[in-house]
N, CA and C of each residue as an Amber inpcrd file, in Angstrom:
protein
   216
  -3.7400000  -4.5970000   1.8230000  -4.8650000  -5.3480000   1.3370000
  -4.8640000  -6.7560000   1.8710000  -5.8580000  -7.4730000   1.5100000
  -6.0020000  -8.8640000   1.9370000  -5.0580000  -9.7500000   1.1400000
  -4.6160000 -10.8550000   1.7380000  -3.7500000 -11.7660000   0.9920000
  -4.5180000 -12.3960000  -0.1560000  -3.7860000 -12.8160000  -1.1820000
  -4.4610000 -13.4970000  -2.2820000  -5.0390000 -14.8170000  -1.7990000
  -6.0810000 -15.3190000  -2.4510000  -6.6370000 -16.6050000  -2.0280000
  -5.6230000 -17.7170000  -2.2370000  -5.6680000 -18.7050000  -1.3660000
  -4.7530000 -19.8360000  -1.4860000  -5.1090000 -20.6600000  -2.7150000
  -4.1100000 -21.2700000  -3.3440000  -4.3980000 -22.1320000  -4.4850000
  -5.1260000 -23.3840000  -4.0500000  -5.8280000 -23.9990000  -4.9760000
  -6.5300000 -25.2520000  -4.6900000  -5.5090000 -26.3430000  -4.4080000
  -5.8200000 -27.2930000  -3.5270000  -4.8880000 -28.3980000  -3.2750000
  -4.5130000 -29.0910000  -4.5760000  -3.2390000 -29.3620000  -4.7230000
  -2.7530000 -30.0320000  -5.9260000  -2.4960000 -29.0910000  -7.0790000
  -2.8830000 -27.8260000  -6.9450000  -2.6870000 -26.8730000  -8.0330000
  -1.7630000 -25.7390000  -7.6210000  -1.1440000 -25.8550000  -6.4550000
  -0.3700000 -24.7590000  -5.9010000   0.7830000 -24.3250000  -6.7950000
   1.3530000 -25.2420000  -7.5660000   2.4980000 -24.8640000  -8.3690000
   2.1530000 -24.6960000  -9.8430000   0.8850000 -24.6700000 -10.1720000
   0.4990000 -24.4640000 -11.5640000   1.0270000 -23.1240000 -12.0360000
   1.7620000 -23.1360000 -13.1120000   2.2710000 -21.8940000 -13.6810000
   3.4730000 -21.3210000 -12.9610000   4.0280000 -22.0240000 -12.0130000
   5.1520000 -21.4930000 -11.2630000   6.4330000 -21.5240000 -12.0930000
   6.5450000 -22.4640000 -13.0020000   7.7550000 -22.5460000 -13.8140000
   8.8690000 -23.2930000 -13.0970000   8.5420000 -24.0710000 -12.1250000
   9.5120000 -24.8440000 -11.3740000   9.2100000 -24.7430000  -9.9020000
   9.6050000 -25.7380000  -9.1360000   9.3090000 -25.7250000  -7.7060000
  10.1700000 -24.7080000  -6.9710000   9.6380000 -24.1670000  -5.9120000
  10.4010000 -23.2870000  -5.0400000  10.6310000 -21.8950000  -5.5880000
  11.4080000 -21.1570000  -4.8390000  11.7210000 -19.7810000  -5.2130000
  12.8560000 -19.7450000  -6.2240000  12.8840000 -18.7040000  -7.0210000
  13.9390000 -18.5180000  -8.0080000  14.6130000 -17.1760000  -7.7750000
  15.8660000 -17.0760000  -8.1980000  16.5910000 -15.8120000  -8.0920000
  15.7710000 -14.7250000  -8.7940000  15.6190000 -13.6030000  -8.1310000
  14.8730000 -12.4900000  -8.7040000  13.4190000 -12.4240000  -8.2720000
  12.9050000 -13.4930000  -7.6430000  11.5300000 -13.4530000  -7.1300000
  11.4270000 -12.3580000  -6.0670000  10.3380000 -11.6130000  -6.0980000
  10.0580000 -10.6200000  -5.0680000   8.9160000 -11.1880000  -4.2270000
   9.2050000 -11.4920000  -2.9750000   8.2170000 -12.1270000  -2.1010000
   7.2600000 -11.0580000  -1.5810000   5.9590000 -11.2810000  -1.8020000
   4.9330000 -10.3210000  -1.3860000   4.1520000 -10.7960000  -0.1550000
   3.8630000 -12.1020000  -0.0810000   3.0980000 -12.6970000   1.0250000
   3.7600000 -14.0110000   1.3980000   3.7880000 -14.3130000   2.6870000
   4.2770000 -15.6010000   3.1750000   3.3000000 -16.0840000   4.2430000
   2.7530000 -17.2680000   4.0460000   1.8470000 -17.8800000   5.0270000
   0.7390000 -16.9140000   5.4530000   0.1770000 -16.2020000   4.4790000
  -0.9430000 -15.3120000   4.7580000  -0.5740000 -13.9420000   5.3000000
   0.7210000 -13.6460000   5.3740000   1.1790000 -12.3490000   5.8850000
   1.8390000 -11.5420000   4.7670000   1.4650000 -10.2730000   4.6690000
   2.1640000  -9.3750000   3.7550000   3.5700000  -9.1470000   4.2950000
   4.5640000  -9.1970000   3.4190000   5.9520000  -8.9960000   3.8320000
   6.6380000  -8.0280000   2.8720000   7.5410000  -7.2190000   3.4230000
   8.2950000  -6.3090000   2.5620000   9.7600000  -6.2230000   2.9720000
  10.1310000  -6.9270000   4.0450000  11.5290000  -6.9450000   4.4860000
  11.9450000  -8.3820000   4.7700000  13.2470000  -8.5810000   4.8020000
  13.7720000  -9.9140000   5.1340000  13.3250000 -10.3180000   6.5350000
  13.3120000  -9.3790000   7.4690000  12.8860000  -9.6890000   8.8340000
  11.4330000 -10.1610000   8.8590000  10.5650000  -9.5480000   8.0560000
   9.1620000  -9.9700000   7.9970000   9.0250000 -11.3560000   7.3870000
   9.8330000 -11.6730000   6.3710000   9.8140000 -13.0160000   5.7810000
  10.2530000 -14.0350000   6.8270000  11.3240000 -13.7360000   7.5340000
  11.8200000 -14.6590000   8.5620000  10.7800000 -14.8920000   9.6530000
  10.1050000 -13.8350000  10.0870000   9.0850000 -13.9730000  11.1270000
   7.9140000 -14.8160000  10.6360000   7.5000000 -14.6130000   9.3870000
   6.3840000 -15.3870000   8.8340000   6.7590000 -16.8550000   8.7180000
   7.9790000 -17.1470000   8.2820000   8.4440000 -18.5360000   8.1660000
   8.5580000 -19.1680000   9.5520000   9.0530000 -18.4180000  10.5270000
   9.2160000 -18.9450000  11.8830000   7.8820000 -19.3230000  12.5140000
   6.7930000 -18.7090000  12.0530000   5.4680000 -19.0020000  12.6140000
   4.8800000 -20.3090000  12.0810000   5.5250000 -20.9070000  11.0950000
   5.0550000 -22.1680000  10.5010000   5.8380000 -23.3180000  11.1280000
   5.1550000 -24.3850000  11.4610000   5.8100000 -25.5450000  12.0760000
   6.7820000 -26.2020000  11.1020000   7.9260000 -26.6990000  11.6120000
   8.8800000 -27.4020000  10.7500000   8.2070000 -28.5530000  10.0030000
   8.5540000 -28.6890000   8.7290000   8.0050000 -29.7520000   7.8940000
   6.6860000 -29.3960000   7.2340000   6.0670000 -28.2910000   7.6480000
   4.7880000 -27.8670000   7.0610000   5.0470000 -27.0760000   5.7740000
   4.1140000 -27.1350000   4.8390000   4.2790000 -26.3400000   3.6200000
   4.0220000 -24.8630000   3.8950000   4.7420000 -24.0300000   3.1820000
   4.5730000 -22.5830000   3.2670000   4.1600000 -22.0980000   1.8850000
   3.0230000 -21.4210000   1.8180000   2.5850000 -20.8450000   0.5510000
   3.0880000 -19.4090000   0.5080000   3.8530000 -19.1030000  -0.5100000
   4.3510000 -17.7470000  -0.7200000   3.7490000 -17.2120000  -2.0160000
   3.4730000 -15.9310000  -2.0330000   2.9760000 -15.2520000  -3.2190000
   4.1140000 -14.3610000  -3.6840000   4.6170000 -14.6180000  -4.8780000
   5.7880000 -13.8920000  -5.3540000   5.5100000 -13.2070000  -6.6790000
   6.2520000 -12.1460000  -6.9020000   6.2530000 -11.4440000  -8.1850000
   7.4780000 -11.9670000  -8.9250000   7.2400000 -12.6830000 -10.0020000
   8.3310000 -13.2400000 -10.8040000   8.2620000 -12.6060000 -12.1780000
   9.1140000 -11.6230000 -12.4030000   9.1520000 -10.9650000 -13.7020000
   7.8630000 -10.2360000 -14.0430000   7.1890000  -9.6880000 -13.0390000
   5.9480000  -8.9640000 -13.2730000   4.7020000  -9.8250000 -13.2460000
   4.8730000 -11.1290000 -13.0480000   3.7390000 -12.0520000 -12.9680000
   3.6350000 -12.5520000 -11.5340000   2.4550000 -12.3940000 -10.9170000
   2.2610000 -12.8730000  -9.5470000   1.9770000 -14.3670000  -9.5710000
   2.6850000 -15.1120000  -8.7280000   2.5840000 -16.5720000  -8.7100000
   2.5920000 -17.0890000  -7.2760000   2.0360000 -18.2760000  -7.0990000
   2.1310000 -18.9920000  -5.8340000   3.3130000 -19.9360000  -5.9110000
   4.0500000 -20.0230000  -4.8180000   5.1470000 -20.9780000  -4.7010000
   4.9540000 -21.6850000  -3.3650000   5.1030000 -22.9870000  -3.3620000
   4.9740000 -23.7520000  -2.1310000   6.3440000 -24.3450000  -1.7960000
   6.7980000 -24.0580000  -0.5830000   8.0640000 -24.6200000  -0.1110000
   7.7980000 -25.2610000   1.2470000   8.6310000 -26.2210000   1.6180000
   8.4870000 -26.8740000   2.9190000   9.4050000 -26.1780000   3.9150000
   8.8660000 -25.8910000   5.0930000   9.6910000 -25.2560000   6.1260000
  10.6910000 -26.2640000   6.6350000  11.9720000 -25.8730000   6.6610000
  13.0060000 -26.7920000   7.1710000  12.8690000 -27.0370000   8.6530000
């Protein structure tokens, strides 16, 4: 399916429960790409320029959430 819509600027972490990824998060989308393996996550992250934000869509305890992290 299509990726979820991006969050509005300034609202990306609303309801996230803390910045960044947490242990147990299941990553579903990274930077607009559906991912299901570690290799796919790595490829999606590698496509983002260093220092740029990466929007990830994660399943956290059965709740789908947006998480924004900065690419190292």
